[in-house]
Coordinates of N, CA and C and ligand atoms in Angstrom, one line a residue:
X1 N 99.9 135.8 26.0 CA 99.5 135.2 27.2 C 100.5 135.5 28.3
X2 N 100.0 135.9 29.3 CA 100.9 136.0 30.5 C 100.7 134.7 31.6
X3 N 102.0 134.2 31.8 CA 101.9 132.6 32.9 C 102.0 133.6 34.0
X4 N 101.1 133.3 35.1 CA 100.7 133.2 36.8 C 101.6 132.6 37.3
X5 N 102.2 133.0 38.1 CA 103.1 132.6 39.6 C 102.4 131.0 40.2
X6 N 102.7 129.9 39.7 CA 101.8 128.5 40.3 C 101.3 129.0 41.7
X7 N 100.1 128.4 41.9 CA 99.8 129.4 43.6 C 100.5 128.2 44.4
X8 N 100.6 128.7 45.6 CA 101.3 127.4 47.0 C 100.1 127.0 47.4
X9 N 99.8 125.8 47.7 CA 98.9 125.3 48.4 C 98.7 125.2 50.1
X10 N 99.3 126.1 50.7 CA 99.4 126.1 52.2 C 100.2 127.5 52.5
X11 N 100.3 127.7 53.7 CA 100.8 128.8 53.8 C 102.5 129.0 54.2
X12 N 102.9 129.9 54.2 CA 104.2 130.1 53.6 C 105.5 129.2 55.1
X13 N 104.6 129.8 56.3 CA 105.4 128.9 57.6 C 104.8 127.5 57.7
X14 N 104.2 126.9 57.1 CA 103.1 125.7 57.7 C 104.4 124.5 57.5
X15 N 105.7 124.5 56.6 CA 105.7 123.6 56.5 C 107.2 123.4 57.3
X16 N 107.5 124.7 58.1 CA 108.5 124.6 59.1 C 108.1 123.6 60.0
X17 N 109.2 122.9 60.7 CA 110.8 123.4 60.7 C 111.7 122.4 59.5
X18 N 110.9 121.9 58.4 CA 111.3 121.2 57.3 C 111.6 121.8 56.7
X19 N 111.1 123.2 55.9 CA 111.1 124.2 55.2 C 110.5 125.0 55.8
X20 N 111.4 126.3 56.2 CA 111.4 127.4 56.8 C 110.7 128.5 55.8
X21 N 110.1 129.1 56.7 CA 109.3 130.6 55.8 C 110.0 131.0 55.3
X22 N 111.3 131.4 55.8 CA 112.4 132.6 55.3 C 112.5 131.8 53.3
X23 N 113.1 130.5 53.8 CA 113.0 129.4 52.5 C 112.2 129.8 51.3
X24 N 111.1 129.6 51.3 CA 109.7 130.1 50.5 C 109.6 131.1 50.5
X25 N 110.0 132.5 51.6 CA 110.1 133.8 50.9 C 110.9 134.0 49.8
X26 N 112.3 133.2 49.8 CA 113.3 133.3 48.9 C 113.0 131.8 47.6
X27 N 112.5 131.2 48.2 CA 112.6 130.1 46.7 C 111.5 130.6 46.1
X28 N 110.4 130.8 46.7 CA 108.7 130.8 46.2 C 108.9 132.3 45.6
X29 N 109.0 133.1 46.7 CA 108.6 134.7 46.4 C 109.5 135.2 45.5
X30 N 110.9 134.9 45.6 CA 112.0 135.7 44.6 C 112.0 134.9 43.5
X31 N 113.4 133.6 43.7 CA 113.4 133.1 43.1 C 112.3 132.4 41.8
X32 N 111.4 132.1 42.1 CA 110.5 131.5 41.4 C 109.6 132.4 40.5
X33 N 109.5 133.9 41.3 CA 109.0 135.2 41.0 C 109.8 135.3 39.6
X34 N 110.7 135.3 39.9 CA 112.0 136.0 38.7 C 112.2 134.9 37.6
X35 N 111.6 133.6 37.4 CA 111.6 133.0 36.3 C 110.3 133.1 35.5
X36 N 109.2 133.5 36.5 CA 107.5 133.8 36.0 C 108.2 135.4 35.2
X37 N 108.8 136.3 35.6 CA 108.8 137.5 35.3 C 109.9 137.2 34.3
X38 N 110.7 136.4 34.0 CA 111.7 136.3 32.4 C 111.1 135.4 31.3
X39 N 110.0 134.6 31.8 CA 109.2 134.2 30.9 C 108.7 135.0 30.4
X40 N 107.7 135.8 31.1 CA 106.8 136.7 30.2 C 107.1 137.7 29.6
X41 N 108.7 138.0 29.9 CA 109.2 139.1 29.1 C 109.8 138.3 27.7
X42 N 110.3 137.4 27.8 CA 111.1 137.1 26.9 C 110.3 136.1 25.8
X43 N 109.1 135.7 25.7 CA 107.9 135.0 24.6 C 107.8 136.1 24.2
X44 N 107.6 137.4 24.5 CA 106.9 138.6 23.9 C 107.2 138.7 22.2
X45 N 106.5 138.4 21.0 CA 106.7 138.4 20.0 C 107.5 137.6 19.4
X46 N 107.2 136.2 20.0 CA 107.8 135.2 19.7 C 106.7 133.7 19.4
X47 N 107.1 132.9 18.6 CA 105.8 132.3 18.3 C 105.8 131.0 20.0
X48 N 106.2 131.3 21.0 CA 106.3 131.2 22.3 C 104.6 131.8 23.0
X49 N 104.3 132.9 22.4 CA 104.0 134.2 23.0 C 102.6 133.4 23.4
X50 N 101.5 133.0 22.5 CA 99.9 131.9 23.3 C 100.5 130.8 23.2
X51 N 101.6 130.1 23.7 CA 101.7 128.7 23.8 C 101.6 127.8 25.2
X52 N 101.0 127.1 25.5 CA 100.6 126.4 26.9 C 102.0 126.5 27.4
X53 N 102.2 126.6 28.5 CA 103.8 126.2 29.2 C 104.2 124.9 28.7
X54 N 103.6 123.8 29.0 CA 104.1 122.3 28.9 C 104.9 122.3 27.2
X55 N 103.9 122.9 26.4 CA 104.3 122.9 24.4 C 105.5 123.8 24.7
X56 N 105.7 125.1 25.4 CA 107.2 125.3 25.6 C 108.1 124.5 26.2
X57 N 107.8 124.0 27.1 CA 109.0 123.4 27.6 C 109.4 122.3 26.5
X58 N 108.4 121.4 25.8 CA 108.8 120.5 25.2 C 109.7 120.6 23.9
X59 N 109.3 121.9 23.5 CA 109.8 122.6 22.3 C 111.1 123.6 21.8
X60 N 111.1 124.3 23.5 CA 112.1 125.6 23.2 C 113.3 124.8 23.6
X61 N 114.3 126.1 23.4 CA 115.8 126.0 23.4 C 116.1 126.9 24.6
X62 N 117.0 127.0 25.0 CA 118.1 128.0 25.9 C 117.2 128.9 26.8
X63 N 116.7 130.5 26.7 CA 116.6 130.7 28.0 C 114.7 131.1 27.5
X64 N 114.5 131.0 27.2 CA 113.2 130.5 26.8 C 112.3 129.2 27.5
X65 N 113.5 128.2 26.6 CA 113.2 127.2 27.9 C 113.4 126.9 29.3
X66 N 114.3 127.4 29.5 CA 115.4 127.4 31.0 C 114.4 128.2 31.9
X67 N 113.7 129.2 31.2 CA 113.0 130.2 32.4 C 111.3 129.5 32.3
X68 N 111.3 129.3 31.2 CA 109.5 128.2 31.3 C 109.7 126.4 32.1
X69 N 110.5 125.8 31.4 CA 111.1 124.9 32.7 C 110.9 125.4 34.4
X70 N 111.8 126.3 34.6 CA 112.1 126.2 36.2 C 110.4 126.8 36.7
X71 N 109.5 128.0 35.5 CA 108.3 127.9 36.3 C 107.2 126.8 35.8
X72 N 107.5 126.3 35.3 CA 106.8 124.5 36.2 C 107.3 124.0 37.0
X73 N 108.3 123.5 36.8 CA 109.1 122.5 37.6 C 109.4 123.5 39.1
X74 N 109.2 124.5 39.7 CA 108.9 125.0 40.8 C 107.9 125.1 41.1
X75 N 106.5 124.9 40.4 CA 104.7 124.9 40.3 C 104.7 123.7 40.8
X76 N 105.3 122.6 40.3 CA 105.3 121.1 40.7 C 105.5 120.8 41.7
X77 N 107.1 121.4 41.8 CA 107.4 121.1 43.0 C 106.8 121.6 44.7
X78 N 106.6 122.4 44.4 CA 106.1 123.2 45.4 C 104.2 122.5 45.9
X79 N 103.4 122.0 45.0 CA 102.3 121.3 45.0 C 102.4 120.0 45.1
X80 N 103.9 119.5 45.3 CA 104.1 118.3 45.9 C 104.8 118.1 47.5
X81 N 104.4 119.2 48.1 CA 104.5 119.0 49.5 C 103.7 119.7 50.2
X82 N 103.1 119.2 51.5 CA 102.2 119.2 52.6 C 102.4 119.7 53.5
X83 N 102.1 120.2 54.6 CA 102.2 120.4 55.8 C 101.8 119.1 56.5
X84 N 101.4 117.9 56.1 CA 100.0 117.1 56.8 C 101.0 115.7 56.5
X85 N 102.0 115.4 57.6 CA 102.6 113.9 57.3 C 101.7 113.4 56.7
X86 N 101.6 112.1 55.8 CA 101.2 111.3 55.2 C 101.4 109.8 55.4
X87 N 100.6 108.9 55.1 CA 100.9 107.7 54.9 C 100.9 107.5 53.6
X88 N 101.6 106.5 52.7 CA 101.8 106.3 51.3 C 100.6 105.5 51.4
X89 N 99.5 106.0 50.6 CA 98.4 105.5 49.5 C 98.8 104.1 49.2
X90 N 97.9 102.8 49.3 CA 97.8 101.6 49.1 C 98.3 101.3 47.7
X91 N 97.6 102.0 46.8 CA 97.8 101.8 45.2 C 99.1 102.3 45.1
X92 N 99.3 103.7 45.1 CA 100.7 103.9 45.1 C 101.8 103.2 45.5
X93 N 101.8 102.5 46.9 CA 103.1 101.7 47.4 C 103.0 100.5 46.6
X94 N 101.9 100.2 46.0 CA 101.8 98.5 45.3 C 102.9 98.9 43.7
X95 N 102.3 100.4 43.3 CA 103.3 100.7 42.0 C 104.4 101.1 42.5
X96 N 105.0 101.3 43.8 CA 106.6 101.8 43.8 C 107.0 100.1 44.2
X97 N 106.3 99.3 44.9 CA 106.8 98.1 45.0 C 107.0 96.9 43.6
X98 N 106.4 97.2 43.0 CA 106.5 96.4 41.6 C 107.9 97.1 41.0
X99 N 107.7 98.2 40.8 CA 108.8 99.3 39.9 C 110.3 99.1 41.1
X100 N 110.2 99.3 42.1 CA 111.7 99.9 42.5 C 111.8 98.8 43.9
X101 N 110.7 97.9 44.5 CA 111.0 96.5 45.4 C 110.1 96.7 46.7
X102 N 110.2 98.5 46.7 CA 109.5 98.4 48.3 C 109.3 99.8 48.2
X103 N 108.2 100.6 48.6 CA 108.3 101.9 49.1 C 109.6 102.2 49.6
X104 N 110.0 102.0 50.5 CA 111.3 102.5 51.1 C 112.6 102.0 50.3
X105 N 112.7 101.4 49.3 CA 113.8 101.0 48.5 C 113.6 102.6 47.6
X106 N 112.6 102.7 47.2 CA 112.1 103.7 46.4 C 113.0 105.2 46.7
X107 N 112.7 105.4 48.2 CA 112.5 106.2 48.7 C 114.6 106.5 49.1
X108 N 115.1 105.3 49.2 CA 116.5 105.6 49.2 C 117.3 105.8 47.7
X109 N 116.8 105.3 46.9 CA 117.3 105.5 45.6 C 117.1 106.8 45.1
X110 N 115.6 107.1 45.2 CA 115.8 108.4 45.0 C 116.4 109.6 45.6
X111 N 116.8 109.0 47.1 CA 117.7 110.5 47.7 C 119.1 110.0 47.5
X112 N 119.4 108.8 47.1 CA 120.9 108.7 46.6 C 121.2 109.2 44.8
X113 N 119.9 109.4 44.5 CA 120.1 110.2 43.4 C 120.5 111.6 43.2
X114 N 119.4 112.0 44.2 CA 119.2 113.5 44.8 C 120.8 114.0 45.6
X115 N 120.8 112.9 46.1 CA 122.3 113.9 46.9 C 123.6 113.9 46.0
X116 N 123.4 112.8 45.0 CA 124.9 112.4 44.1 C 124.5 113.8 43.3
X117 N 123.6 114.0 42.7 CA 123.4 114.8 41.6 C 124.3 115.8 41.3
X118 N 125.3 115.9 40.2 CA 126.4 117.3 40.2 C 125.9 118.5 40.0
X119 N 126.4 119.5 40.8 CA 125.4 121.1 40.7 C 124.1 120.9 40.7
X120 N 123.8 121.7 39.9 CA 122.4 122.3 39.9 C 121.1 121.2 39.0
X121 N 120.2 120.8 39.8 CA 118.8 120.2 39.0 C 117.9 119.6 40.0
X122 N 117.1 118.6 39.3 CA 116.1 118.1 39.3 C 116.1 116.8 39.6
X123 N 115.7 115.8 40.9 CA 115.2 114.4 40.7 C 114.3 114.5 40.4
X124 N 113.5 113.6 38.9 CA 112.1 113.3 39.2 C 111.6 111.7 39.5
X125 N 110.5 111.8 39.5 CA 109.6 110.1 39.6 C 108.9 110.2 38.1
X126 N 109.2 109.5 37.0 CA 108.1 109.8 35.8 C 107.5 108.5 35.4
X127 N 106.6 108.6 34.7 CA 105.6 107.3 34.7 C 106.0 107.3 32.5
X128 N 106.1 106.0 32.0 CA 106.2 106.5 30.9 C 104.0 105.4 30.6
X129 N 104.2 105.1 29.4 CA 102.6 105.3 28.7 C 102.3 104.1 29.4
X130 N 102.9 103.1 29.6 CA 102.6 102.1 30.4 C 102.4 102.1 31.4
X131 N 102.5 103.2 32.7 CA 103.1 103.5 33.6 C 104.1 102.8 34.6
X132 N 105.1 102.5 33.4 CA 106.5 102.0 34.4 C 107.0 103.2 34.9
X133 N 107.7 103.0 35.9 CA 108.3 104.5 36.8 C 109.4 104.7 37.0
X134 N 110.0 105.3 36.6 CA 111.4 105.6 37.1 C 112.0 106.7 37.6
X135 N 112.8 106.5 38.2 CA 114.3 108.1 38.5 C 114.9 108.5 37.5
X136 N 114.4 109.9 37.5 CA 115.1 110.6 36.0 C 115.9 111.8 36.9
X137 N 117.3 112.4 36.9 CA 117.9 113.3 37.3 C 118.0 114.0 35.8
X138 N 117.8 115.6 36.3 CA 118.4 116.1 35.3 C 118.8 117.2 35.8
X139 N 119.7 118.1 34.9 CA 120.4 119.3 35.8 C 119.6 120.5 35.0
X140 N 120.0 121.6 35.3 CA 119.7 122.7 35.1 C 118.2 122.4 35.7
X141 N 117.7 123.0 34.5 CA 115.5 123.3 34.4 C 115.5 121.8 33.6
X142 N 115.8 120.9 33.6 CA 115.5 119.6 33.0 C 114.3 119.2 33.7
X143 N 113.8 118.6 32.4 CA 112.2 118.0 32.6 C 111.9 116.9 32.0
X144 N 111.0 116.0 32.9 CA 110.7 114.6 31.7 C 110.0 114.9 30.6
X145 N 109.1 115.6 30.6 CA 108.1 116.3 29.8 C 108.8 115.9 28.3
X146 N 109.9 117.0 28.5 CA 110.6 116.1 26.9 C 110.7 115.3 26.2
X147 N 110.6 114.2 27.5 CA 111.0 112.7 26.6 C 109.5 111.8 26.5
X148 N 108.6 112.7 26.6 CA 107.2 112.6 26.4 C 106.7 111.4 27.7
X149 N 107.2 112.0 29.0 CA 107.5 111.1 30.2 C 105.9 111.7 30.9
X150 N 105.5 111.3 31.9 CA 104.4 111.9 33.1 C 105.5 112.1 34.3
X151 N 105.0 113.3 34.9 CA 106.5 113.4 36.1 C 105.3 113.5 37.1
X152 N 105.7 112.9 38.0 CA 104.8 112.0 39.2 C 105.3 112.8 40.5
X153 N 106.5 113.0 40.4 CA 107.3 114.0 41.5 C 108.5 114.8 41.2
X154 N 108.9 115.7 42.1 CA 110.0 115.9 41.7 C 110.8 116.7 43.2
X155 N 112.2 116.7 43.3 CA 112.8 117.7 44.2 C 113.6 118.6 43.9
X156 N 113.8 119.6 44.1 CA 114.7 120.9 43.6 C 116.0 120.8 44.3
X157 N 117.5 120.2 43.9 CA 118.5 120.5 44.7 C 119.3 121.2 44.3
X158 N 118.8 122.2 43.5 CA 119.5 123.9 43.6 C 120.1 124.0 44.7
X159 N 121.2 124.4 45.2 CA 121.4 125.2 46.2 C 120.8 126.2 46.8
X160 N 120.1 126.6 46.0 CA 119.3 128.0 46.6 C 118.0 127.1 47.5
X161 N 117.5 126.3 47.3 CA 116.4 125.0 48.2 C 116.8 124.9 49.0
X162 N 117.8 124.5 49.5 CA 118.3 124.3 51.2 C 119.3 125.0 51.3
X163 N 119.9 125.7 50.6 CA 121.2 126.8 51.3 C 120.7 127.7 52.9
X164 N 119.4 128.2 52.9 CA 119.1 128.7 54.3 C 119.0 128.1 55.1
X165 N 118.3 127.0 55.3 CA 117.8 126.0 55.9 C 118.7 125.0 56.4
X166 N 119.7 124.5 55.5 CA 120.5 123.5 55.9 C 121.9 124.1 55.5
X167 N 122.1 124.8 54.7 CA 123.8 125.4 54.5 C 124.1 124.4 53.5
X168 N 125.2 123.2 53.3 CA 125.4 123.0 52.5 C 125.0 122.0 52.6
X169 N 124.3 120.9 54.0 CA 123.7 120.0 53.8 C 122.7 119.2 53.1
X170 N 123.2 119.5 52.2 CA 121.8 118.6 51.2 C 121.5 117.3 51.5
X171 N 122.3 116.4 52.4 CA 121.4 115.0 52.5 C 120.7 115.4 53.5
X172 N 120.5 116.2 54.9 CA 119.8 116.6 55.6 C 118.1 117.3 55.2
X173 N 118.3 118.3 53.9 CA 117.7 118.9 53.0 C 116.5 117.6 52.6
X174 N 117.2 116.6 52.0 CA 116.3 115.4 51.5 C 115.7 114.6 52.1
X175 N 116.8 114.8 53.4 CA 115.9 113.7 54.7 C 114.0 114.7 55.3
X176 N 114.4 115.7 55.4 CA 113.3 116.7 55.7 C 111.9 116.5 54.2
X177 N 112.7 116.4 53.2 CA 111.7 116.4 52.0 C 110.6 115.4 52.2
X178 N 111.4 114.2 52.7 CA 110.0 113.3 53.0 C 108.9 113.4 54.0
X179 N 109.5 114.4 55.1 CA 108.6 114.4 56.0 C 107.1 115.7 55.0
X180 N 107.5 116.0 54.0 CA 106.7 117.1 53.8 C 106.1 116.4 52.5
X181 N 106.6 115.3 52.3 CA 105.9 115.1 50.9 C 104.8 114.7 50.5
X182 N 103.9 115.0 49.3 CA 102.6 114.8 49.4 C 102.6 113.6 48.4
X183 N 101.9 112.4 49.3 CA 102.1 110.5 48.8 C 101.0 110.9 47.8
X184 N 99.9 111.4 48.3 CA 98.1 111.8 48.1 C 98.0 112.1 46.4
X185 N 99.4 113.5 46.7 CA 99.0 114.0 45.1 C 99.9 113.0 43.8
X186 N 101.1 112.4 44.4 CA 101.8 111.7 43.6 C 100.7 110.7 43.0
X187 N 100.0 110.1 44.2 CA 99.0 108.4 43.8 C 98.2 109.5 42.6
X188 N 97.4 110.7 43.1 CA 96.6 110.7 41.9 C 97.5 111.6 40.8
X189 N 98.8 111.9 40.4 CA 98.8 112.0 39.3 C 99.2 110.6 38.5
X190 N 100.0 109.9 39.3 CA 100.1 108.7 38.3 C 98.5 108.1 37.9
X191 N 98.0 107.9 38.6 CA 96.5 107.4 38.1 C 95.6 107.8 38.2
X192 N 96.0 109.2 38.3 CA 94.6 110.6 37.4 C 94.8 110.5 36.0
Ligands
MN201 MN1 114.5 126.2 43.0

């Protein structure tokens, strides 16, 4: 089985001056390019080779997983932002207000997650079977998926995500992320 490049849902400038085209030529086109292209080389004759992405990620080890990880978790991430500000979804803010006190309590915890985070990873939002929700950091290609979690959102603070755009500003980076984020798709994956 060969994994597909996740498609972008908008076009490559639409979500400047938040994320810049140049950005998504380099995170979307290369970067993201070049984990789709070390997956499919590296399953090749491996009992990896017809496995759903998600059964890999939950499963593999080292760069197997590392390269099937980052193309989800860049598929995700990337289909979790808009061009089209948003209002947070009624049902949604009622479940970040139970779980974390207030939409906007929500919303600072997870970028004090996001900016503390050391090196290279992942904030997510994951829902476990009850759908309690929480902030999960994880570094590298970390995924909740693992911990048999629903990941509801997530942000990329690789350096390579805002290095063009913001230089080394990553809280700047995060402050932009909300203007682009999609409330819409988060409400229906937790209660899709
Ligand atoms: Mn990335």
């Amino acid at each position: 089985m060969t994994h597909p490049i996740p498609q972008l849902p908008y076009a490559l400038e639409s979500l400047a001056p938040h994320m810049s085209r140049e950005t998504l030529e380099f995170h979307y086109g290369k970067h993201l390019q070049t984990y789709v292209d070390n997956l499919n080389k590296l399953i090749i004759h491996t009992e990896y080779e017809d496995m759903p992405i998600e059964e890999i990620i939950r499963t593999a080890q080292g760069g197997i997983f590392n390269n099937a990880a980052q193309t989800w978790n860049h598929g995700f991430f990337f289909q979790s932002l808009t061009p089209f500000k948003q209002e947070i979804p009624a049902r949604l803010a009622q479940a970040l207000t139970e779980n974390f006190g207030s939409p906007e309590a929500f919303v600072q915890t997870f970028s004090q997650t996001a900016l503390t985070l050391f090196g290279s990873g992942w904030v997510w939002l994951a829902a476990d079977g009850e759908g309690k929700l929480q902030i999960i950091p994880e570094s590298n290609a970390g995924n909740p998926l693992r911990q048999g979690l629903k990941p509801i959102l997530t942000l990329d603070v690789w350096e390579h995500a805002y290095y063009i755009d913001y230089r080394n500003r990553r809280a700047d980076y995060i402050r932009a992320f909300w203007e682009i984020a999609d409330w819409q798709k988060m409400e229906n994956r937790l209660f899709g």
